Coordinates of C-alpha atoms and ligand atoms in Angstrom, one line a residue:
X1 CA -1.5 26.0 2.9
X2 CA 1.3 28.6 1.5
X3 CA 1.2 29.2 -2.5
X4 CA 3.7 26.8 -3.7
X5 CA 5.1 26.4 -7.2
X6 CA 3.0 24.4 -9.4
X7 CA 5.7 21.5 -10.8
X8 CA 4.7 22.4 -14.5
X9 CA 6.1 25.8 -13.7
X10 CA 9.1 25.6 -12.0
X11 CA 12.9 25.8 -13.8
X12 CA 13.8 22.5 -12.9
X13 CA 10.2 21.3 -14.8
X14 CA 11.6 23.1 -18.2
X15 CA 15.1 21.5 -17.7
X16 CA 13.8 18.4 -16.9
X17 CA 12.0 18.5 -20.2
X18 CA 14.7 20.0 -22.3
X19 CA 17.1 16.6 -21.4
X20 CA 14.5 14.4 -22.2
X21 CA 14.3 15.6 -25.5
X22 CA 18.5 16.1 -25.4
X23 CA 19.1 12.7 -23.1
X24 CA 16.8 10.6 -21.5
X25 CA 14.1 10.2 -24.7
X26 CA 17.3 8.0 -26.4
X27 CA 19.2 7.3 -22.9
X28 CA 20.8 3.4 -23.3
X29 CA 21.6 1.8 -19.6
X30 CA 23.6 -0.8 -21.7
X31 CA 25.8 2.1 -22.8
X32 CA 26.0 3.7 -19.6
X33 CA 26.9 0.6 -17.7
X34 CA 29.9 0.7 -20.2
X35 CA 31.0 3.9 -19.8
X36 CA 30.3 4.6 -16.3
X37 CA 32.0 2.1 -13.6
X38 CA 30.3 3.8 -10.8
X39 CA 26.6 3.1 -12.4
X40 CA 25.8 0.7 -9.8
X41 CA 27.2 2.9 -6.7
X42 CA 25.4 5.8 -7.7
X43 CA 21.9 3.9 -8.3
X44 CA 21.7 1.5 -5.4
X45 CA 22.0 2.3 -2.0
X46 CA 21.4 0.7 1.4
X47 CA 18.1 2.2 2.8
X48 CA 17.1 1.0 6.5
X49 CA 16.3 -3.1 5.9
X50 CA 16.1 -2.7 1.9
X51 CA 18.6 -2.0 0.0
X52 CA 17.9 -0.8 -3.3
X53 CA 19.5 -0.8 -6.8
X54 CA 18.0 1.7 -9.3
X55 CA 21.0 1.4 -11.7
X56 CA 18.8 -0.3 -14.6
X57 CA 16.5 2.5 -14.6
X58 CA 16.5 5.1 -17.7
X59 CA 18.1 8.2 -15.1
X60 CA 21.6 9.0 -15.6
X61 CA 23.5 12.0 -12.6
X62 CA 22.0 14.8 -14.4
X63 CA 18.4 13.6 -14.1
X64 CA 18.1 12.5 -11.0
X65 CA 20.4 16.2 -10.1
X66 CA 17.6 17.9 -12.0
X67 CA 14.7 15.7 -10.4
X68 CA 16.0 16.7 -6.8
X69 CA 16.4 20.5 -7.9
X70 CA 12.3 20.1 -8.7
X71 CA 12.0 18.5 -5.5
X72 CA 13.2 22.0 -3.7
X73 CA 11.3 23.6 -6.5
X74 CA 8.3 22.4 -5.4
X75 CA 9.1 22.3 -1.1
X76 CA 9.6 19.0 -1.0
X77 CA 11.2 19.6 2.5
X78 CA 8.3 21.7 3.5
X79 CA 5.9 19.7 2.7
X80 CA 7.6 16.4 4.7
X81 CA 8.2 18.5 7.8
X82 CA 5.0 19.7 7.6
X83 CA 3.5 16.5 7.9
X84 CA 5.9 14.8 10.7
X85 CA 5.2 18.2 12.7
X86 CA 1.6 17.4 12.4
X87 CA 0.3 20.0 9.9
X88 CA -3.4 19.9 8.2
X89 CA -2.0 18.4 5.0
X90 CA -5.1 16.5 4.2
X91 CA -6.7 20.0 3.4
X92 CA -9.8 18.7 2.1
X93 CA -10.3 16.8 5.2
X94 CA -9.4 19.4 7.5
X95 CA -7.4 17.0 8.7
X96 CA -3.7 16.1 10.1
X97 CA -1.7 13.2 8.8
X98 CA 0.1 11.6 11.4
X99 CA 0.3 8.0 10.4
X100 CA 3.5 7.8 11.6
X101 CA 3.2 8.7 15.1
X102 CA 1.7 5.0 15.4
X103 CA 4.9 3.6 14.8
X104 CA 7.3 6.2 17.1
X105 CA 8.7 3.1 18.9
X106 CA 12.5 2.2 18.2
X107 CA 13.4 -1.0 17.0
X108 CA 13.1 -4.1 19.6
X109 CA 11.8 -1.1 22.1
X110 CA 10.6 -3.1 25.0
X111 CA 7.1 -1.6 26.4
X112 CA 8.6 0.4 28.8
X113 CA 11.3 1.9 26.2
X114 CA 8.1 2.2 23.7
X115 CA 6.7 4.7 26.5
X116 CA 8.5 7.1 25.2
X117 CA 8.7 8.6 21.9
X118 CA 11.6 8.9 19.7
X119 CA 10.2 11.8 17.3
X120 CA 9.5 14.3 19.6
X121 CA 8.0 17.5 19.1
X122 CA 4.3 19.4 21.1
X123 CA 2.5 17.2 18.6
X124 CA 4.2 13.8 19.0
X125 CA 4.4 14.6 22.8
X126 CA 0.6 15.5 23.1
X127 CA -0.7 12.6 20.5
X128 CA 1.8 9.6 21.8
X129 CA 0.1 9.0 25.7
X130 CA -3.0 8.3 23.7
X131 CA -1.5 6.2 20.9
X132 CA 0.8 4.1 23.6
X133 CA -2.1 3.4 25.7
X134 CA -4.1 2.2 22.9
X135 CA -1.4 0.5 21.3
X136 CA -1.0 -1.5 25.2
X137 CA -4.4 -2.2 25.1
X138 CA -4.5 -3.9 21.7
X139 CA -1.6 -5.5 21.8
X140 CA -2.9 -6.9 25.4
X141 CA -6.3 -8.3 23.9
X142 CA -4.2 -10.0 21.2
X143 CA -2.1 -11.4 23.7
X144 CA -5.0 -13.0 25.6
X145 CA -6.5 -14.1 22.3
X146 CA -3.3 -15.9 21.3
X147 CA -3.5 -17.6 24.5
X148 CA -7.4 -18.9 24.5
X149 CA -7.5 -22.3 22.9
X150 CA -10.9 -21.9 22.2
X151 CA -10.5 -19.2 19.4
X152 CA -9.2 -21.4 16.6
X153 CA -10.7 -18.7 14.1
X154 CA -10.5 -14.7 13.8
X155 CA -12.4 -13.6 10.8
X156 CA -11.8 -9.9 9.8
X157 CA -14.7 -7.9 8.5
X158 CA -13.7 -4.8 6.9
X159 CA -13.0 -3.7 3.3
X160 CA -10.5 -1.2 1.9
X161 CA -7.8 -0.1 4.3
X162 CA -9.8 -1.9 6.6
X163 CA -8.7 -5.0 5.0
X164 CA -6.2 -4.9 2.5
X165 CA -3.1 -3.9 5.0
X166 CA -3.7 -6.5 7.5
X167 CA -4.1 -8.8 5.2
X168 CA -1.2 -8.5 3.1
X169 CA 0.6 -8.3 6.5
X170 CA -0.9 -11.8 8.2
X171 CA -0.2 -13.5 4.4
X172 CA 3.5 -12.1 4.2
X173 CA 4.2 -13.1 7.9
X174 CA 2.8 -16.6 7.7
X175 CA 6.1 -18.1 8.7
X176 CA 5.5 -16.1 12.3
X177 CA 1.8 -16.6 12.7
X178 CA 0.6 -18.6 16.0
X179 CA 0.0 -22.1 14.9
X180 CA -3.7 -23.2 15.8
X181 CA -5.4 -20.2 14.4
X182 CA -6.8 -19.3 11.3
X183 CA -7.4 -15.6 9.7
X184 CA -9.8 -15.3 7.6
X185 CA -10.8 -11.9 5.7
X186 CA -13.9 -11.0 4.7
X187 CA -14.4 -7.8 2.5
X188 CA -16.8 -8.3 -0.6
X189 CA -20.3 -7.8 -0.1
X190 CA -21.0 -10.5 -2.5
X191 CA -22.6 -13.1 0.1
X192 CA -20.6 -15.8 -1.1
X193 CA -17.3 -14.4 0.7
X194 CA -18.9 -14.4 3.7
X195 CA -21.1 -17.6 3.4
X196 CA -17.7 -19.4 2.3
X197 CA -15.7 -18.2 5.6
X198 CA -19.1 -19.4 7.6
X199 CA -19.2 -22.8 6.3
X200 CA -15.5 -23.3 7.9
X201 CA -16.0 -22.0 11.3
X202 CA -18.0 -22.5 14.8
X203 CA -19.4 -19.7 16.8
X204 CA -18.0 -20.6 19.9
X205 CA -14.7 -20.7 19.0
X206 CA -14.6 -17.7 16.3
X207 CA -13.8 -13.6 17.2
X208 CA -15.1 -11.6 14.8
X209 CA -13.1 -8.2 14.3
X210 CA -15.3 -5.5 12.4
X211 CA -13.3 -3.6 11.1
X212 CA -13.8 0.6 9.7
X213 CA -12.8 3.5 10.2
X214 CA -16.1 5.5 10.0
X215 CA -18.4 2.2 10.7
X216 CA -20.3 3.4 8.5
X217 CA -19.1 1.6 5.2
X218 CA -21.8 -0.2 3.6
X219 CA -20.4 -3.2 2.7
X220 CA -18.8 -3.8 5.7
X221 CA -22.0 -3.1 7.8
X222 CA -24.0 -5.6 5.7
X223 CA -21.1 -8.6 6.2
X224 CA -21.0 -7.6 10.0
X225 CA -24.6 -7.4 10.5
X226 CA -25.3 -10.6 8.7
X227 CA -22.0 -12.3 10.5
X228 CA -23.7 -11.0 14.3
X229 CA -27.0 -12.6 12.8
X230 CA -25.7 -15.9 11.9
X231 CA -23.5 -16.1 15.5
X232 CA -27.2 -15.4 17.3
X233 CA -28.8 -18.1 15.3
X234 CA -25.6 -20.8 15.4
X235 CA -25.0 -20.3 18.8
X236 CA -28.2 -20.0 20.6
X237 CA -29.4 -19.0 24.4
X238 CA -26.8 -17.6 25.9
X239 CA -24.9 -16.3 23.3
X240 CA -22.3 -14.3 24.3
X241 CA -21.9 -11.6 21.7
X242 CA -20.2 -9.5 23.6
X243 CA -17.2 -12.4 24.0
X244 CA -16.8 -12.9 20.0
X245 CA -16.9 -9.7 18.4
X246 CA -14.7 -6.8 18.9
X247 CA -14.5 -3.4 16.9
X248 CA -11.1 -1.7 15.4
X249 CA -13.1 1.9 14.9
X250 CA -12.6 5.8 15.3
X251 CA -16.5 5.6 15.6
X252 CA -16.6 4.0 19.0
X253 CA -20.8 5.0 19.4
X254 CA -21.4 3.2 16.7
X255 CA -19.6 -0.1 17.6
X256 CA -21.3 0.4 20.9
X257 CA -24.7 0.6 18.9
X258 CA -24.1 -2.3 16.9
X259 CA -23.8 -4.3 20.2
X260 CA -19.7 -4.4 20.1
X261 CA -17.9 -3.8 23.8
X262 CA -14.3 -4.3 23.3
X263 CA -13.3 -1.5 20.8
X264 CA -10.2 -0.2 20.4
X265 CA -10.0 3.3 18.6
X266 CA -7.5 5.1 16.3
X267 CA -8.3 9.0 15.4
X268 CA -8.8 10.8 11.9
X269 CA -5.0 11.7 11.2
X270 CA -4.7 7.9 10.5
X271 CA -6.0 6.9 6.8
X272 CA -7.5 4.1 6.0
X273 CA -5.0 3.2 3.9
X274 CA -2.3 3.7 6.2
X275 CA -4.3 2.3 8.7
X276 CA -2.7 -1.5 9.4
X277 CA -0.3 0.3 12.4
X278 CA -3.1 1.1 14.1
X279 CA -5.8 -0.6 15.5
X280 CA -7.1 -1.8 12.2
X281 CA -3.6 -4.4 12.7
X282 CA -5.2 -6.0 15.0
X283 CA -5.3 -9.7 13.2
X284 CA -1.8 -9.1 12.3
X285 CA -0.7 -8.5 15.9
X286 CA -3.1 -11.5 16.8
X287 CA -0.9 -13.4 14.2
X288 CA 2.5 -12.3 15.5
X289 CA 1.7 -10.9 18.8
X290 CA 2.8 -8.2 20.7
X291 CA 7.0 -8.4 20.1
X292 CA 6.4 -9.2 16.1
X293 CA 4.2 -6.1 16.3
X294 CA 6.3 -4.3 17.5
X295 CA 9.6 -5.1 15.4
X296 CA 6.9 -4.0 12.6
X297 CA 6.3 -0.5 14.0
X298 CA 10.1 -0.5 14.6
X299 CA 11.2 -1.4 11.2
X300 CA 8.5 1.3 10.1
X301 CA 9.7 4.0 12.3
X302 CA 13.2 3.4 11.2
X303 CA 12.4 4.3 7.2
X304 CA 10.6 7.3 8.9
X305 CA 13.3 8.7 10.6
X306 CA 15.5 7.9 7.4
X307 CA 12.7 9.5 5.2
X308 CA 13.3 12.5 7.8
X309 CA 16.6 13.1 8.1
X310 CA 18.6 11.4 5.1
X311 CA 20.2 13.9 2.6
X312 CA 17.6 14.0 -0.4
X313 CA 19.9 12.3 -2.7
X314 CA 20.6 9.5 -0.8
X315 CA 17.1 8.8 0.6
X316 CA 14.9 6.3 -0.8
X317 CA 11.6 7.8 -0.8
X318 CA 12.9 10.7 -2.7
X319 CA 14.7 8.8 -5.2
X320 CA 11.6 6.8 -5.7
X321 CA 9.5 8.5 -5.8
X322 CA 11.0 11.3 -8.0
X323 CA 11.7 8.4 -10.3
X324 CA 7.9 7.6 -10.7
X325 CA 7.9 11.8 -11.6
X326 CA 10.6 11.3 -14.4
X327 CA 8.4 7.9 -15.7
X328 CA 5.1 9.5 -15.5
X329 CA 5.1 12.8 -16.4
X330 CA 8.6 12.7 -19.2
X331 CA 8.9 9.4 -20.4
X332 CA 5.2 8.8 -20.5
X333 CA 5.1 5.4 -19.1
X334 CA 1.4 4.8 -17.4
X335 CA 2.0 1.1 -15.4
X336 CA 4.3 -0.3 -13.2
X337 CA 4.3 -3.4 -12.3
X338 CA 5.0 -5.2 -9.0
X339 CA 6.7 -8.4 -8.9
X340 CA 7.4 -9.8 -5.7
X341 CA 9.8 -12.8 -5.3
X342 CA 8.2 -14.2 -2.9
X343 CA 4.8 -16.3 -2.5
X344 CA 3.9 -14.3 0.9
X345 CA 3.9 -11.1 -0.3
X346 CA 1.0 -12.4 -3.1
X347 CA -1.0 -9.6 -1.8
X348 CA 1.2 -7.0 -1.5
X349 CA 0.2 -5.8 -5.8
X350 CA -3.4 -5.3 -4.3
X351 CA -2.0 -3.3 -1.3
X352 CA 0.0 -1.1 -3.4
X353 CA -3.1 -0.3 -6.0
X354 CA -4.8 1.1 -3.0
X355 CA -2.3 2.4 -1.4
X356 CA -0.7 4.4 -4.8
X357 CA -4.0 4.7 -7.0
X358 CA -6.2 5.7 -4.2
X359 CA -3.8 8.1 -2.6
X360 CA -2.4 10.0 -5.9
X361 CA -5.3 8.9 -9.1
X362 CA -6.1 12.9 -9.0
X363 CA -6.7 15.5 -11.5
X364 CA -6.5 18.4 -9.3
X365 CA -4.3 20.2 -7.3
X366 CA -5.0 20.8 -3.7
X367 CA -6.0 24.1 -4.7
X368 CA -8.4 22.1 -6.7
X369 CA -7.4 23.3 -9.8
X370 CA -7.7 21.0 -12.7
X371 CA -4.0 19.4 -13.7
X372 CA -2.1 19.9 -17.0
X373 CA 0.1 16.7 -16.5
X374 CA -0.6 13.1 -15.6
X375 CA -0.4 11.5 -11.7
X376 CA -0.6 8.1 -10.7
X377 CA 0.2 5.5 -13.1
X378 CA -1.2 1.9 -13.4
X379 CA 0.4 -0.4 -10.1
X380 CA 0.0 -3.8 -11.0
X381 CA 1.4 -7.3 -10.4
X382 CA 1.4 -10.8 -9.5
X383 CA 4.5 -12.5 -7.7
X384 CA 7.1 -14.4 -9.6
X385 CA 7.7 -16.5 -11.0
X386 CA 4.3 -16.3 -11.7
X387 CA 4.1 -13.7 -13.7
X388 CA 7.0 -14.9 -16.1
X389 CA 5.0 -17.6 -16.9
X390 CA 1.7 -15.2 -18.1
X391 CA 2.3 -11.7 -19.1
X392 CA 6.0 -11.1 -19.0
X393 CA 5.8 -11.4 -22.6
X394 CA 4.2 -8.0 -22.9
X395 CA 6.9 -6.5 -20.4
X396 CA 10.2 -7.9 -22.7
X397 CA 8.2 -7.8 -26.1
X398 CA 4.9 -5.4 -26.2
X399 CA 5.1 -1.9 -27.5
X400 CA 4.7 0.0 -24.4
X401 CA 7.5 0.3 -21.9
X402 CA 6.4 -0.7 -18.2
X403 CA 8.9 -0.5 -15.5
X404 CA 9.4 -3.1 -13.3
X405 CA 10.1 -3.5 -9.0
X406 CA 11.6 -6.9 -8.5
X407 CA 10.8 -7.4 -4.5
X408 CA 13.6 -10.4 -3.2
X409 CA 14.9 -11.9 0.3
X410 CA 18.1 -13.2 1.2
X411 CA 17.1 -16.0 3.6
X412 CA 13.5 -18.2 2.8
X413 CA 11.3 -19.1 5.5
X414 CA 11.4 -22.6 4.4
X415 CA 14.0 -25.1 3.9
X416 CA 13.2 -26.7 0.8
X417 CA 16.2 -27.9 -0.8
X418 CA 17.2 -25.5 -4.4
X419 CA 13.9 -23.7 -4.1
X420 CA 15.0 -20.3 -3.3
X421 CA 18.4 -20.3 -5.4
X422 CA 16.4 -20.7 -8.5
X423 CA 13.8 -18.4 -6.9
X424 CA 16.5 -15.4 -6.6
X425 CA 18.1 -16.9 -10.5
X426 CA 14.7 -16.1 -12.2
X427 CA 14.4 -12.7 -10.4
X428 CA 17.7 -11.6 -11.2
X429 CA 17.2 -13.2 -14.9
X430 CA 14.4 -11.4 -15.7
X431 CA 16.1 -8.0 -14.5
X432 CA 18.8 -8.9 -16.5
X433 CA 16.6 -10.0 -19.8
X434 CA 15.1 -6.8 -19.4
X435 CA 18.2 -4.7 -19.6
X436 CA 20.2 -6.5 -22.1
X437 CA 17.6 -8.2 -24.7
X438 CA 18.9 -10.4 -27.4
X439 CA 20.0 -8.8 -30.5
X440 CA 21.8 -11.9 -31.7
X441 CA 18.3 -13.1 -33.2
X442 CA 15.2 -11.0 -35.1
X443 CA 11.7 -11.1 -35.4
X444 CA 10.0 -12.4 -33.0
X445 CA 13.1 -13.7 -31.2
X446 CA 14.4 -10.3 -30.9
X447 CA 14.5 -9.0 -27.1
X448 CA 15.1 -4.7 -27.4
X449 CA 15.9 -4.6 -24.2
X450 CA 17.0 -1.4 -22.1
X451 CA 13.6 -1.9 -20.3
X452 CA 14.2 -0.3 -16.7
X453 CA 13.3 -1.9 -13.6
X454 CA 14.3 -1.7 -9.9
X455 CA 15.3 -4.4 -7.8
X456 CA 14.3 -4.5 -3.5
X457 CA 16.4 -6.9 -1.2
X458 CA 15.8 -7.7 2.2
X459 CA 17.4 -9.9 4.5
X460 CA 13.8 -12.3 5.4
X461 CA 10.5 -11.2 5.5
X462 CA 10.0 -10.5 8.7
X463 CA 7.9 -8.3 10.8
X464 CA 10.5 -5.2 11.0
X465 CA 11.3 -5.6 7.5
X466 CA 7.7 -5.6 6.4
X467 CA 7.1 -2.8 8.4
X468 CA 10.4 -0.7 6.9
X469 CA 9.0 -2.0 3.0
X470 CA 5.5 -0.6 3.9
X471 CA 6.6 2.4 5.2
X472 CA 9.0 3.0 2.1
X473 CA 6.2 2.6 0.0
X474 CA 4.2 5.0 1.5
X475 CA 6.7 7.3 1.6
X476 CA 7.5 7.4 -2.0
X477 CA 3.9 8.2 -2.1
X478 CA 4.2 11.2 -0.7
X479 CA 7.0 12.2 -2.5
X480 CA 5.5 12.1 -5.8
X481 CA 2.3 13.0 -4.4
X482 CA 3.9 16.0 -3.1
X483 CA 5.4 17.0 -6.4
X484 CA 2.3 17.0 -8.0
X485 CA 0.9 19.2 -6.0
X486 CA -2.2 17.2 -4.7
X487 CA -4.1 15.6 -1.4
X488 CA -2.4 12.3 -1.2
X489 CA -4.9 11.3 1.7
X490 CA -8.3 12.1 0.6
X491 CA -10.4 9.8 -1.8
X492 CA -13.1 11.9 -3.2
X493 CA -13.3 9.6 -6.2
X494 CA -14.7 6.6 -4.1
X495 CA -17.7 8.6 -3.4
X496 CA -20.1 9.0 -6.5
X497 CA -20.5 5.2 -7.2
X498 CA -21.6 4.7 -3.4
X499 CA -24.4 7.0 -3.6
X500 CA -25.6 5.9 -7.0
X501 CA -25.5 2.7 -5.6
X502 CA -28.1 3.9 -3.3
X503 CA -30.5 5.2 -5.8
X504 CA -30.0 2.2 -7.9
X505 CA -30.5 -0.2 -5.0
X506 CA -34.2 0.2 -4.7
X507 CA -35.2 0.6 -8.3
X508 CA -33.8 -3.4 -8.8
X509 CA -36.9 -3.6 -5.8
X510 CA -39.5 -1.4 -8.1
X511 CA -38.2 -1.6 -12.1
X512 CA -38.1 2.3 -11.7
X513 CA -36.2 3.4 -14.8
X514 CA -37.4 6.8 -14.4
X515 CA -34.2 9.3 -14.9
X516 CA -31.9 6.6 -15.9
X517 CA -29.5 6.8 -19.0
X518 CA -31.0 4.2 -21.4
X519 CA -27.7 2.0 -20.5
X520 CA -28.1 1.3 -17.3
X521 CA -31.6 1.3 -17.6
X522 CA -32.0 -1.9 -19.8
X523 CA -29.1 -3.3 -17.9
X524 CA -31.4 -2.9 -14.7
X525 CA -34.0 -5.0 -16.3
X526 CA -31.7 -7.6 -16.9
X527 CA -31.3 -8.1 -13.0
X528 CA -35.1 -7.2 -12.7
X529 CA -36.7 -10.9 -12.7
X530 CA -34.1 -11.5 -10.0
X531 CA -35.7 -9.1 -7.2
Ligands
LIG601 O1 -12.6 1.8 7.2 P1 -13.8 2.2 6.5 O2 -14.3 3.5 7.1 O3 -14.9 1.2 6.5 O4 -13.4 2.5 5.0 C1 -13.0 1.5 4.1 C2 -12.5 2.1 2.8 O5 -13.6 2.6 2.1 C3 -13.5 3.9 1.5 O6 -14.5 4.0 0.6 C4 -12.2 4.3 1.0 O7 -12.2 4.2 -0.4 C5 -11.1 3.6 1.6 O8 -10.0 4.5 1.7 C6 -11.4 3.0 3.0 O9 -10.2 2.4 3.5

């Protein structure tokens, strides 16, 4: 990877500070809205299926014309096209990141049309044959699933990005799932998750999908191997394993091991966490089948190619991403929180903490030296109007300042009369509390406002929407993952806990202490009686 600037050292860094301190550190949205009549214009835009308004945020021109001169600062541009022209980005992996290539279908493509790629290029060309035959094949088996009455259940065992993508995806596209099946996940190794799931289903009529990238992920292997025990003992002589368990997997010898013939592969330029377009979607396309899995890839690829080829300063992921920069590393502002308006995307908070936390919680560069700024902030959330009703409080009233994403749909999935006007009222409300406060009242009536927050719309949730959300999020990832100058796709930081895990494992067996910190010691007595 070439030398780059470090952000903390470029021009646009210094300016960026230098109007904080002149600008932004006192910058009033109220007072902008006043004085500028083209606030709204210049801070919303239509992006492909979401269009976004940005205009309540603390960023006036001159920031966001500074944040994009950092952007070039720090080779932005390189750094995307290095990625869609299938680069080693992930550079402590040694590895390509070619997520998108899963998704190079057009919108509403019809198989054949899928065939061929739309981003083209000798590593789209070379990696697409692969990904489209797999893709058939998947999308074929969930086909014939949907269609065998016997399988009432599908029970997902995977954790991670093995789990937290499809299901998001099979919650938020409930409205389009096949009636007469249920999805179930299971990703805690805490037996009860599993033991609750087994109490509801039937051998015979249940596919279990194991789910993991590596197959080698502890938890997962303990829920799978105790889920292929419990489906020998339930459904006796005969038992067709074979029939009820299939394996999403770039480890195909190990599923094979484990006793698993239908797998269905993806390779190591896919993360885990940007793994639900690959095989690991298989529930999801189960759910939707094979058109609704499509229209997701579609909606996905079409963000991509806006991602690609929109001007910087009118394209989403930049201009969110650069506005996470401007939170996190001037304004200081270490959360933001999620609200979705909208019960079905319940899971997306949980999606996002992976997706954001896991990709940019780094204190080094990629060079991996140690940072002098701050990276990912806290993403958290619940869906409204939920969280109104519980910790909204601290968002109008508390002493820190936490920006909020408002996530909304034009048209419900339901037809419950009044439900979804007051839905859309309490989203827009709270955007609007936020910005304006109350100053006609004091104490503890008093609102400050001017607290920023963005605000998402979208026609329905649907599967190519979904997929054009997800794929902005990810995205945006990049982008301020790429101005800070580290590896957005490795996860180093999961990896000390799951070894220690494996010393401490046998010493609950023995009461060995020996070369424990007196903490964890005495807390491993506690548990002690227990084993
Ligand atoms: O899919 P798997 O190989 O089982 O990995 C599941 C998950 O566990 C790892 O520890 C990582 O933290 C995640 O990024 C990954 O998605």
């Amino acid at each position: 990877m070439t030398q780059r600037l470090r952000c903390d050292e470029t021009p646009a860094w210094t300016a960026l500070q230098a109007h904080y301190e002149q600008v932004g550190r006192h910058f009033d949205v109220r007072a902008d809205f006043e004085h500028n009549p083209d606030r709204f214009a210049q801070f919303s835009q239509q992006a492909p299926h979401v269009f976004a308004d940005l205009s309540k945020n603390r960023i006036d021109a001159q920031a966001e014309a500074l944040l994009l001169q950092l952007a070039e600062q720090c080779g932005l541009v390189e750094h995307r096209d290095a990625m869609f022209a299938g680069g080693c980005i992930n550079s402590t992996e040694h590895r390509a990141v070619m997520h998108y290539l899963l998704r190079n279908q057009a919108v509403a493509a019809t198989s054949q049309e899928a065939a061929a790629p739309v981003l083209r290029g000798a590593v789209a060309d070379a990696a697409m044959p692969e990904v489209n035959a797999t893709l058939r094949a998947m999308l074929a088996f969930a086909e014939a699933v949907r269609a065998d009455e016997q399988i009432t259940d599908i029970v997902n065992i995977g954790i991670g990005g093995s789990d937290l993508g499809p299901q998001m995806a099979v919650v938020a596209l409930q409205a389009y799932a096949i009636p007469g099946k249920r999805f179930h996940f299971v990703s805690n190794v805490d037996g009860d998750e599993l033991g609750e799931v087994l109490t509801q289903i039937r051998p015979h009529s249940t596919l279990f999908l194991v789910a993991s990238k590596t197959f080698t992920t502890r938890e997962t292997m303990t829920n799978a191997h105790s889920a292929r025990q419990w489906f020998l003992d339930q459904a006796g002589p005969g038992a067709d394993l074979g029939r009820h368990f299939a394996a999403l997997t770039t480890n195909l010898e190990a599923a094979q091991a484990f006793g698993i013939r239908t797998t269905f592969g993806f390779r190591d330029w896919v993360g885990g966490r940007y793994s639900m377009w690959s095989a690991i979607g298989l529930p999801l396309a189960i759910a939707i089948g094979e058109a609704g899995f499509r229209a997701l890839l579609g909606g996905a690829h079409a963000m991509d190619q806006h991602f690609l080829t929109a001007p910087l300063a009118k394209n989403l992921p930049v201009r969110l991403g650069l506005l996470d920069v401007w939170y996190r590393n001037f304004h200081g502002f270490s959360s933001r929180s999620v609200a979705p308006y909208h019960h079905g995307l319940r899971r997306l908070p949980a999606y996002l903490q992976q997706l954001e936390m896991e990709s940019n919680g780094k204190r080094v560069d990629v060079h991996g030296r140690a940072l002098s700024y701050s990276t990912s902030p806290v993403v958290w959330g619940e869906p409204g109007t939920n969280g109104q009703h519980a910790f909204f409080q601290m968002i109008h009233q508390g002493t820190d300042i936490v920006p909020v994403e408002f996530i909304a749909v034009r048209e419900p999935a339901h037809d419950m009369p009044g439900h979804h006007a007051q839905l859309v009222a309490n989203a827009l409300a709270q955007a609007q509390a936020l910005l304006q406060g109350r100053s006609d009242a004091g104490g503890h009536r008093h609102f400050p406002g001017n607290r920023p927050s963005s605000f998402f719309v979208m026609e329905r949730m649907e599967p190519v929407t979904l997929g054009a959300l997800i794929a902005l999020y990810e995205h945006r990832v990049f982008v301020s993952g790429s101005i800070w100058g580290i590896n957005s796709f490795d996860q180093w930081g999961v990896e000390l806990g799951k070894q220690l895990a494996q010393d401490i494992q046998p010493r609950l067996a023995t009461g060995d202490v020996h070369g424990l910190d007196p903490s964890t010691a005495g807390l491993l007595r506690q548990f002690r009686p227990r084993f």
